[in-house]
Each structure stands twice: as C-alpha cells, then as structure tokens.
Short mmCIF file of C-alpha atoms and ligand atoms in Angstrom, two decimals:
data_model
loop_
_atom_site.label_atom_id
_atom_site.label_comp_id
_atom_site.label_asym_id
_atom_site.label_seq_id
_atom_site.Cartn_x
_atom_site.Cartn_y
_atom_site.Cartn_z
CA UNK V 678 3.81 -18.28 6.45
CA UNK V 679 3.72 -14.15 6.44
CA UNK V 680 6.85 -13.16 8.24
CA UNK V 681 8.75 -13.38 4.28
CA UNK V 682 7.36 -10.03 4.26
CA UNK V 683 8.90 -8.11 7.60
CA UNK V 684 12.85 -9.83 6.70
CA UNK V 685 14.15 -6.26 7.79
CA UNK V 686 12.25 -6.15 11.01
CA UNK V 687 13.50 -10.29 11.79
CA UNK V 688 16.41 -9.85 10.39
CA UNK V 689 17.09 -6.67 12.94
CA UNK V 690 15.56 -9.70 15.96
CA UNK V 691 18.05 -12.06 14.95
CA UNK V 692 20.69 -9.20 14.45
CA UNK V 693 19.81 -8.85 18.36
CA UNK V 694 19.64 -12.11 19.30
CA UNK V 695 22.84 -13.24 18.06
CA UNK V 696 23.89 -10.35 20.18
CA UNK V 697 22.98 -12.32 23.24
CA UNK V 698 19.92 -9.45 23.71
CA UNK V 699 16.79 -11.30 23.75
CA UNK V 700 15.18 -10.73 20.20
CA UNK V 701 11.88 -8.62 20.89
CA UNK V 702 8.65 -10.34 20.83
CA UNK V 703 6.62 -7.17 19.28
CA UNK V 704 3.10 -7.56 20.40
CA UNK V 705 1.84 -3.60 20.65
CA UNK V 706 1.04 -4.40 16.82
CA UNK V 707 -2.68 -3.18 17.73
CA UNK V 708 -0.83 0.50 17.98
CA UNK V 709 1.97 0.80 15.73
CA UNK V 710 1.99 -2.66 12.96
CA UNK V 711 5.25 -3.25 11.72
CA UNK V 712 6.10 -2.12 7.80
CA UNK V 713 6.45 -4.99 5.22
CA UNK V 714 8.98 -4.28 3.72
CA UNK V 715 8.09 -2.75 -0.13
CA UNK V 716 7.44 0.23 1.84
CA UNK V 717 11.03 0.85 2.03
CA UNK V 718 11.23 0.79 -1.75
CA UNK V 719 7.78 2.71 -2.43
CA UNK V 720 9.00 5.31 -0.09
CA UNK V 721 12.21 5.77 -2.07
CA UNK V 722 10.13 5.72 -5.48
CA UNK V 723 8.00 8.66 -3.95
CA UNK V 724 11.81 10.45 -2.94
CA UNK V 725 12.46 9.35 -6.65
CA UNK V 726 9.77 10.71 -7.98
CA UNK V 727 9.31 13.97 -6.23
CA UNK V 728 13.23 15.06 -6.46
CA UNK V 729 12.52 14.47 -10.98
CA UNK V 730 9.27 15.54 -11.24
CA UNK V 731 8.76 18.42 -9.27
CA UNK V 732 5.72 19.87 -9.34
CA UNK V 733 4.74 17.43 -12.15
CA UNK V 734 4.54 14.97 -10.06
CA UNK V 735 0.97 15.85 -8.95
CA UNK V 736 -0.02 14.30 -11.82
CA UNK V 737 0.62 11.20 -11.90
CA UNK V 738 -0.53 11.56 -7.72
CA UNK V 739 -4.37 12.81 -9.26
CA UNK V 740 -4.14 10.27 -12.26
CA UNK V 741 -2.74 7.64 -11.70
CA UNK V 742 -1.94 6.60 -7.42
CA UNK V 743 -5.05 7.77 -6.31
CA UNK V 744 -7.41 6.05 -7.38
CA UNK V 745 -5.64 3.30 -8.21
CA UNK V 746 -4.92 3.06 -3.73
CA UNK V 747 -8.97 3.81 -4.74
CA UNK V 748 -9.77 0.58 -6.16
CA UNK V 749 -7.38 -1.30 -3.91
CA UNK V 750 -9.70 -0.33 -0.35
CA UNK V 751 -12.34 -0.42 -2.54
CA UNK V 752 -12.11 -3.53 -2.95
CA UNK V 753 -10.61 -4.51 0.14
CA UNK V 754 -13.94 -3.36 2.59
CA UNK V 755 -16.10 -3.67 -0.24
CA UNK V 756 -17.29 -0.17 -1.12
CA UNK V 757 -19.33 0.31 -5.14
CA UNK V 758 -17.91 3.55 -5.45
CA UNK V 759 -14.32 4.22 -4.87
CA UNK V 760 -13.98 7.30 -6.13
CA UNK V 761 -15.60 8.40 -3.08
CA UNK V 762 -13.13 6.79 -0.33
CA UNK V 763 -11.95 10.68 0.87
CA UNK V 764 -7.69 11.40 2.04
CA UNK V 765 -6.70 13.07 4.23
CA UNK V 766 -3.52 12.97 6.87
CA UNK V 767 -5.79 11.11 9.52
CA UNK V 768 -9.06 10.86 10.44
CA UNK V 769 -10.26 13.67 12.96
CA UNK V 770 -9.48 16.01 10.23
CA UNK V 771 -12.32 13.92 7.54
CA UNK V 772 -14.45 14.22 10.48
CA UNK V 773 -14.29 17.77 11.76
CA UNK V 774 -14.84 18.64 7.99
CA UNK V 775 -18.04 16.69 8.34
CA UNK V 776 -19.51 17.41 11.09
CA UNK V 777 -18.35 21.40 10.16
CA UNK V 778 -21.09 21.00 7.36
CA UNK V 779 -23.45 20.62 10.29
CA UNK V 780 -25.21 24.32 10.92
CA UNK V 781 -24.34 25.02 14.05
CA UNK V 782 -27.20 27.70 14.66
CA UNK V 783 -29.25 25.43 15.30
CA UNK V 784 -29.93 22.05 17.54
CA UNK V 785 -27.02 19.09 16.51
CA UNK V 786 -27.60 16.35 18.23
CA UNK V 787 -25.24 13.54 18.27
CA UNK V 788 -25.57 9.98 19.07
CA UNK V 789 -22.80 7.97 20.67
CA UNK V 790 -20.82 6.22 23.07
CA UNK V 791 -17.97 6.67 25.60
CA UNK V 792 -15.76 4.45 24.16
CA UNK V 793 -14.98 6.66 21.59
CA UNK V 794 -11.14 6.80 20.54
CA UNK V 795 -9.31 10.59 21.65
CA UNK V 796 -9.78 12.70 18.95
CA UNK V 797 -13.60 12.70 18.50
CA UNK V 798 -14.36 12.11 22.50
CA UNK V 799 -12.16 15.84 22.45
CA UNK V 800 -13.65 17.26 19.96
CA UNK V 801 -17.01 16.37 21.29
CA UNK V 802 -16.46 17.57 24.80
CA UNK V 803 -14.99 20.79 23.00
CA UNK V 804 -17.94 21.04 20.72
CA UNK V 805 -20.26 20.67 23.66
CA UNK V 806 -19.38 24.12 24.97
CA UNK V 807 -21.19 25.27 22.29
CA UNK V 808 -25.02 25.41 23.84
CA UNK V 809 -26.73 24.32 20.15
CA UNK V 810 -24.78 20.72 20.84
CA UNK V 811 -26.23 17.71 22.51
CA UNK V 812 -24.81 15.03 23.11
CA UNK V 813 -26.01 11.24 23.86
CA UNK V 814 -23.03 8.70 25.07
CA UNK V 815 -24.61 4.98 25.66
CA UNK V 816 -22.16 3.00 27.69
CA UNK V 817 -20.68 0.24 25.98
CA UNK V 818 -20.60 -1.72 28.89
CA UNK V 819 -21.85 -4.72 29.36
CA UNK V 820 -21.65 -5.53 25.43
CA UNK V 821 -24.14 -8.16 25.15
CA UNK V 822 -26.91 -5.69 25.19
CA UNK V 823 -24.36 -2.36 23.40
CA UNK V 824 -26.51 -3.73 20.38
CA UNK V 825 -29.33 -2.95 21.58
CA UNK V 826 -28.89 0.06 23.40
CA UNK V 827 -27.92 1.82 20.87
CA UNK V 828 -30.17 1.34 18.31
CA UNK V 829 -33.31 2.07 20.70
CA UNK V 830 -31.63 4.95 21.50
CA UNK V 831 -30.99 6.13 17.74
CA UNK V 832 -34.59 5.38 16.88
CA UNK V 833 -35.56 7.27 19.71
CA UNK V 834 -34.42 11.14 19.59
CA UNK V 835 -34.24 12.54 16.53
CA UNK V 836 -30.31 12.43 15.94
CA UNK V 837 -28.28 14.48 12.89
CA UNK V 838 -25.37 12.63 13.86
CA UNK V 839 -24.19 9.14 15.22
CA UNK V 840 -21.00 8.02 15.93
CA UNK V 841 -19.69 4.87 17.15
CA UNK V 842 -16.41 2.62 16.56
CA UNK V 843 -16.35 -1.34 15.08
CA UNK V 844 -14.06 -1.78 17.58
CA UNK V 845 -13.44 -0.39 20.66
CA UNK V 846 -9.92 0.78 20.92
CA UNK V 847 -10.11 0.19 24.84
CA UNK V 848 -10.93 -3.93 24.59
CA UNK V 849 -11.19 -4.63 21.20
CA UNK V 850 -14.26 -5.88 21.56
CA UNK V 851 -15.88 -5.11 18.38
CA UNK V 852 -19.13 -3.40 18.44
CA UNK V 853 -21.97 -6.02 18.09
CA UNK V 854 -24.29 -6.29 14.59
CA UNK V 855 -23.03 -1.43 13.77
CA UNK V 856 -23.70 -2.31 9.74
CA UNK V 857 -27.06 -4.30 10.80
CA UNK V 858 -27.85 -0.78 13.23
CA UNK V 859 -26.71 1.02 10.34
CA UNK V 860 -28.21 -0.35 8.11
CA UNK V 861 -31.81 0.17 9.67
CA UNK V 862 -30.32 4.32 10.68
CA UNK V 863 -33.30 7.40 9.96
CA UNK V 864 -32.85 8.86 6.96
CA UNK V 865 -32.17 12.43 8.65
CA UNK V 866 -29.20 10.70 10.61
CA UNK V 867 -25.55 11.33 9.30
CA UNK V 868 -23.37 7.34 10.37
CA UNK V 869 -19.88 7.59 11.01
CA UNK V 870 -18.47 4.30 11.47
CA UNK V 871 -14.66 5.11 12.93
CA UNK V 872 -13.72 2.07 11.31
CA UNK V 873 -9.64 2.06 12.71
CA UNK V 874 -9.93 -1.14 14.44
CA UNK V 875 -11.49 -2.72 12.21
CA UNK V 876 -9.40 -1.82 9.18
CA UNK V 877 -6.98 -4.38 7.22
CA UNK V 878 -7.89 -7.11 10.81
CA UNK V 879 -11.54 -7.68 10.32
CA UNK V 880 -12.78 -9.23 6.92
CA UNK V 881 -15.00 -5.82 7.30
CA UNK V 882 -18.04 -5.52 3.68
CA UNK V 883 -19.63 -2.64 3.78
CA UNK V 884 -21.09 -3.38 -0.02
CA UNK V 885 -25.19 -2.99 1.85
CA UNK V 886 -24.43 0.05 3.67
CA UNK V 887 -22.11 1.82 1.52
CA UNK V 888 -24.65 4.87 1.04
CA UNK V 889 -25.55 4.81 3.86
CA UNK V 890 -23.02 5.44 6.10
CA UNK V 891 -19.10 6.93 6.55
CA UNK V 892 -16.38 4.93 7.03
CA UNK V 893 -13.57 6.47 8.52
CA UNK V 894 -10.53 4.23 8.84
CA UNK V 895 -6.33 4.65 8.49
CA UNK V 896 -2.91 3.07 6.88
CA UNK V 897 -1.02 2.84 10.42
CA UNK V 898 -2.77 0.04 11.72
CA UNK V 899 -3.65 -3.37 11.01
CA UNK V 900 -2.16 -2.38 7.05
CA UNK V 901 0.79 -1.20 8.45
CA UNK V 902 1.89 1.63 5.12
CA UNK V 903 2.79 4.44 8.67
CA UNK V 904 1.19 7.49 9.40
CA UNK V 905 -0.49 10.00 7.54
CA UNK V 906 -2.63 8.28 5.56
CA UNK V 907 -6.94 8.45 6.65
CA UNK V 908 -9.87 7.48 4.45
CA UNK V 909 -13.64 8.40 4.72
CA UNK V 910 -16.11 6.76 2.68
CA UNK V 911 -18.95 8.46 1.83
CA UNK V 912 -22.55 7.42 1.12
CA UNK V 913 -24.00 7.91 -2.57
CA UNK V 914 -25.41 11.62 -2.90
CA UNK V 915 -24.47 13.04 -0.15
CA UNK V 916 -25.30 16.95 -0.51
CA UNK V 917 -23.23 17.73 2.96
CA UNK V 918 -21.44 20.96 1.97
CA UNK V 919 -17.79 21.28 4.93
CA UNK V 920 -18.10 24.13 6.47
CA UNK V 921 -13.99 23.76 7.15
CA UNK V 922 -13.64 23.33 3.37
CA UNK V 923 -9.78 22.70 0.97
CA UNK V 924 -9.12 23.94 -1.87
CA UNK V 925 -9.10 20.66 -2.50
CA UNK V 926 -12.13 20.71 -2.86
CA UNK V 927 -13.05 22.41 -5.39
CA UNK V 928 -11.17 21.30 -7.68
CA UNK V 929 -12.86 21.13 -11.22
CA UNK V 930 -14.48 24.26 -11.06
CA UNK V 931 -10.87 26.25 -10.22
CA UNK V 932 -10.29 27.75 -13.02
CA UNK V 933 -13.78 28.79 -13.90
CA UNK V 934 -15.41 30.21 -10.06
CA UNK V 935 -19.00 30.12 -9.31
CA UNK V 936 -20.16 32.47 -6.97
CA UNK V 937 -20.90 30.52 -4.53
CA UNK V 938 -17.59 27.49 -3.40
CA UNK V 939 -18.84 24.97 -5.19
CA UNK V 940 -18.16 21.38 -4.29
CA UNK V 941 -17.70 18.21 -6.73
CA UNK V 942 -19.55 15.90 -6.31
CA UNK V 943 -17.13 12.80 -5.67
CA UNK V 944 -14.80 12.06 -2.67
CA UNK V 945 -13.53 15.76 -2.86
CA UNK V 946 -16.25 17.50 -1.53
CA UNK V 947 -14.42 15.85 1.67
CA UNK V 948 -10.90 16.75 0.42
CA UNK V 949 -8.96 19.08 2.49
CA UNK V 950 -5.47 20.64 1.33
CA UNK V 951 -2.16 19.87 0.28
CA UNK V 952 -0.62 17.09 1.73
CA UNK V 953 2.67 14.56 1.50
CA UNK V 954 1.42 11.03 -0.31
CA UNK V 955 4.33 9.46 0.63
CA UNK V 956 2.06 6.59 2.66
CA UNK V 957 -0.25 6.64 0.30
CA UNK V 958 3.00 5.41 -2.10
CA UNK V 959 3.64 3.05 1.17
CA UNK V 960 0.09 1.74 1.51
CA UNK V 961 -0.42 1.45 -2.25
CA UNK V 962 2.18 -1.13 -2.33
CA UNK V 963 1.92 -3.42 0.19
CA UNK V 964 -1.88 -4.00 -0.81
CA UNK V 965 -0.74 -4.36 -4.44
CA UNK V 966 1.97 -7.09 -3.44
CA UNK V 967 -1.05 -8.36 -1.22
CA UNK V 968 -3.60 -8.57 -3.38
CA UNK V 969 -1.02 -10.17 -6.09
CA UNK V 970 -0.27 -13.01 -3.48
CA UNK V 971 -3.85 -13.49 -2.39
CA UNK V 972 -2.96 -12.33 1.23
CA UNK V 973 -6.72 -11.00 1.69
CA UNK V 974 -8.15 -9.14 5.23
CA UNK V 975 -9.65 -13.23 5.92
CA UNK V 976 -6.57 -14.53 5.66
CA UNK V 977 -4.70 -12.58 8.44
CA UNK V 978 -7.58 -12.21 11.15
CA UNK V 979 -7.82 -16.56 10.57
CA UNK V 980 -3.86 -16.02 11.00
CA UNK V 981 -4.54 -13.78 13.81
CA UNK V 982 -7.10 -15.35 15.64
CA UNK V 983 -4.86 -18.78 15.49
CA UNK V 984 -2.22 -16.74 17.35
CA UNK V 985 -4.89 -16.08 19.96
CA UNK V 986 -5.98 -18.98 19.69
CA UNK V 987 -2.28 -20.13 20.60
CA UNK V 988 -1.12 -17.80 23.56
CA UNK V 989 -5.54 -18.44 24.75
CA UNK V 990 -4.26 -21.90 25.44
CA UNK V 991 -0.99 -21.13 27.61
CA UNK V 992 -1.79 -18.01 29.48
CA UNK V 993 -4.26 -20.85 30.67
CA UNK V 994 -1.86 -22.45 32.11
CA UNK V 995 0.59 -20.12 33.08
CA UNK V 996 -1.64 -19.61 36.15
CA UNK V 997 -0.87 -15.96 35.72
CA UNK V 998 -2.11 -13.01 38.90
CA UNK V 999 -3.15 -10.24 35.74
CA UNK V 1000 -3.10 -11.76 32.62
CA UNK V 1001 -6.24 -14.46 32.96
CA UNK V 1002 -9.33 -15.51 31.11
CA UNK V 1003 -11.30 -12.53 34.56
CA UNK V 1004 -8.66 -9.89 33.24
CA UNK V 1005 -9.73 -9.97 30.32
CA UNK V 1006 -11.69 -7.05 28.73
CA UNK V 1007 -13.70 -9.69 26.35
CA UNK V 1008 -17.62 -10.21 23.87
CA UNK V 1009 -17.25 -13.14 21.80
CA UNK V 1010 -13.38 -14.33 21.22
CA UNK V 1011 -14.54 -15.63 18.41
CA UNK V 1012 -16.26 -14.01 15.92
CA UNK V 1013 -16.48 -10.57 17.23
CA UNK V 1014 -12.81 -8.99 18.47
CA UNK V 1015 -10.83 -7.59 16.84
CA UNK V 1016 -6.90 -7.94 17.19
CA UNK V 1017 -5.76 -7.46 20.35
CA UNK V 1018 -6.20 -8.04 24.29
CA UNK V 1019 -6.97 -6.73 26.42
CA UNK V 1020 -6.50 -7.58 30.68
CA UNK V 1021 -7.71 -5.08 33.02
CA UNK V 1022 -5.21 -4.79 35.52
CA UNK V 1023 -7.95 -2.52 37.72
CA UNK V 1024 -4.74 0.22 38.92
CA UNK V 1025 -2.52 1.83 36.32
CA UNK V 1026 -0.07 0.54 39.16
CA UNK V 1027 -0.20 -2.31 38.21
CA UNK V 1028 -0.47 -1.96 34.78
CA UNK V 1029 2.77 -0.12 34.64
CA UNK V 1030 4.44 -2.49 36.59
CA UNK V 1031 3.43 -4.65 34.77
CA UNK V 1032 4.30 -3.36 31.14
CA UNK V 1033 7.44 -3.52 32.58
CA UNK V 1034 8.24 -7.33 33.13
CA UNK V 1035 7.70 -7.79 30.01
CA UNK V 1036 9.06 -5.85 28.91
CA UNK V 1037 12.06 -7.02 30.61
CA UNK V 1038 11.75 -10.42 28.56
CA UNK V 1039 11.38 -8.68 25.44
CA UNK V 1040 7.86 -7.91 25.18
CA UNK V 1041 6.35 -5.05 24.01
CA UNK V 1042 2.48 -4.12 24.52
CA UNK V 1043 1.36 -1.02 25.49
CA UNK V 1044 -1.47 0.24 28.19
CA UNK V 1045 -4.41 2.87 28.82
CA UNK V 1046 -4.67 3.94 32.30
CA UNK V 1047 -5.60 0.95 34.14
CA UNK V 1048 -5.24 -1.38 30.50
CA UNK V 1049 -3.15 -3.58 29.33
CA UNK V 1050 -3.77 -4.34 25.78
CA UNK V 1051 -1.61 -7.30 24.15
CA UNK V 1052 -1.54 -7.39 20.11
CA UNK V 1053 -1.42 -10.78 17.45
CA UNK V 1054 -0.16 -9.99 14.00
CA UNK V 1055 0.12 -11.89 10.92
CA UNK V 1056 5.38 -11.40 11.74
CA UNK V 1057 4.46 -13.43 14.62
CA UNK V 1058 5.54 -17.43 13.81
CA UNK V 1059 3.41 -19.78 12.79
CA UNK V 1060 4.78 -22.00 16.33
CA UNK V 1061 5.26 -19.07 18.82
CA UNK V 1062 3.94 -20.21 22.26
CA UNK V 1063 3.45 -16.81 23.82
CA UNK V 1064 5.10 -18.72 26.94
CA UNK V 1065 7.62 -15.20 27.05
CA UNK V 1066 4.61 -13.28 28.34
CA UNK V 1067 3.67 -15.42 30.45
CA UNK V 1068 7.21 -16.44 32.72
C1 PLP F 199 -10.18 3.71 17.24
C2 PLP F 199 -9.36 5.00 16.87
N1 PLP F 199 -9.40 5.94 15.78
C3 PLP F 199 -9.28 7.00 14.93
C4 PLP F 199 -7.91 6.65 15.22
C5 PLP F 199 -5.97 8.07 15.04
O1 PLP F 199 -7.47 9.47 15.74
P1 PLP F 199 -6.97 9.95 14.68
O2 PLP F 199 -6.50 9.82 12.82
O3 PLP F 199 -7.98 11.86 13.79
O4 PLP F 199 -5.02 10.46 14.84
C6 PLP F 199 -7.19 6.25 16.50
C7 PLP F 199 -5.71 6.60 17.25
O5 PLP F 199 -5.04 5.23 17.62
C8 PLP F 199 -8.58 4.28 16.53
O6 PLP F 199 -7.95 3.90 17.80
#
C-alpha cells in the first residue's frame, strides 16, 4: 500500500533476494527511516538550484521553500502560525539557543525527566556545573503515575524551564497527558516538548497549546528526509533574546542596524546562521507528495499499529526467551506508544548477542545498552508476519 513510495529501497531488497541473500527486514526505522524515492529528485533539484542560481538561490529558498515547508509542518501539527517554526540543522542548537536566553547570573531552575535523549541530558549535566543552574529530574517510571508526579512538581517548584519527551527514546512510551500538562503550566515556566519520536509518527495536534510550548522535532526519523533539518515551534508573544544568536535572527534589520541587538518577531528570533537546505528540499517533497496522496500521520500511525499488532501476535505464540511481553517495556500499547518496541534484555551482553542473532537472519535493529529496539514503518509489507524475528 505505501511501499510504492520506497521503490529504490525495495528494489535493493529484491536484488539481494535474487542473488540468494536474504532481503533485510529493516526494523531500525526509529533510528534511520528509509527515504521515500521522491527525495532523490529533490536532492538533485537542490544541486541544480545551487549550481545554476548560485547566490540567487537564497531568494527562492527564503521566499518560497521555507514558507512552503513551514506551512506544511504547521498543517501536520495544527500549528496556527507557520512563520513561528524555526529551523536549524539539529535540535540541540535550537534548545541551547532557548536556554541561552535565560540570564545565567541568576538562578535557573529546570524540571525534566530521567528519560531524555543524550543531546539534552549531556548539555544539562554541563550546565549543572554552573552554580546558578538547578535541575530536578522526575523518574519516568512508573509510567502510570508519571503525569501526576511531573505536574505536581511543575506547580510546586518555581521552574523557569520544563522539558520532556513526547515519546521516550529508550522505551517508545508516550508521555501520558503531556499536552494537558503543558496546557496547564504556570505562566512563568517555558515548556519544551521534545517531539523527535512523535513527529510524523503519532498524530499530534498542538492547536490548543501552540502558544504555551516550544515543540522540537526533526526530519531524520519518521519523515524520512534525512539529517540536517530540525525545527522548533515558538509560542506567540515570545520576547526571549537568545544569547546564542546568529545573523539570520536579525535579517529584517541588517540594513539599518540599531545600537541594541534586534530580533525578528517570527521564527528568525531563534534562527542561527547559514545552513545546508538540501534536507528542506527533501522534506518538502515528501510533505507535498503525501499531502497530495492523502497520506496523513493518522493513516501512517494506524498502519504502524496494525504492523505492531501482527508482531505481537507472532511474538505471543513464539515463546522467545527475551522477546516476550514480560521484557517489552510499555505502558499503553494501543493508545500511548510510539513506533518502536523496546525489550529489556537485562544486560548489554544479552542485547548485543540478540542483535547479532537477528542480524544473521537479516533483521536490522539497534540497541541502547541492555535495551533492544525494534521499529515499524509504512515500508513494511501488509502481509509481513515478523516470523523471521523469532526463528
Ligand atoms: C528524543 C530525541 N530528541 C532529540 C534527538 C536528536 O537530537 P539532536 O537534534 O540534538 O541530534 C533524538 C535523536 O535520536 C531523540 O531521540
């Protein structure tokens, strides 16, 4: 059904089958999602525009491509103001730009969880070396009380910044009621949702909280456009002045520089500097194609849920020592999970051995220490039983 968008990758699989090798069953889609074929032409278009237009390419990029991409992302997330979607090559740059807007000579209180991705975790640890920064980490588990515990603390402490994942990178569990918590946040607290494992995977409607949160995500994962294009939506009325600021942020005022560093009142407030826009071309091509064909995130999610149910059926009758319900980290598989399953193999050695074993059967997956992750995508065939994972 959706495989027609991935002919190049499927052709590679068919060729390996023809040569006697087992075609890969790609289940590391939560890490690197295969790119739809349309990205090839888009990448070539970027080359052609750069080669033929040279410096004049910036006009079409800033006047057409960026606004079209912002509008498409805004439709996916139901964001009211496309021009409040800032972009950068990675989310770290955007999040650090936000943090840099706080005055580090004064106390900075941050609330987060112990389940955030390395990018933020490491940066936070370094920041904690500054005496003014104080971090509170809420244990992500047990998941069924996470929402309550996080929200209670959010209102108890006087936090300047709260940061949490929409879907946890290590388990695939969706943070329960995160949008509700963000909607009820104290006014003084800036609230970041790390949507990296939610964007283009779980249907996400930010309409009600668009002006309360910064939502970050990237095109590398579920959208399949590759690295180099991340974004952060900015609440209306945001007057923060990032210390870590690039010359794009001041574009409107470059010709007429004031004494004080000025910021645009749109996404450029959080803009950095010159970047490679080839992924913008690729992402836009996918968004336009899927929109034309009516491939919505709701449909993608339904398709993936079906594949996950099939996997679980096969698993339940397989009796595998590690890939079973007891080892599967989950909270609410039907309504509160992302597009990959995590199995706790108890030790990194067990996980490594299992990953190798799966690899020998052509099943590609990844792991984080003792956690083995198996992902699902619309490029998995409708009749895929996932039997190969188990024997
Ligand atoms: C939850 C989460 N956030 C962010 C990122 C990416 O971080 P960065 O854009 O800083 O590379 C990832 C990458 O896997 C992730 O899983």
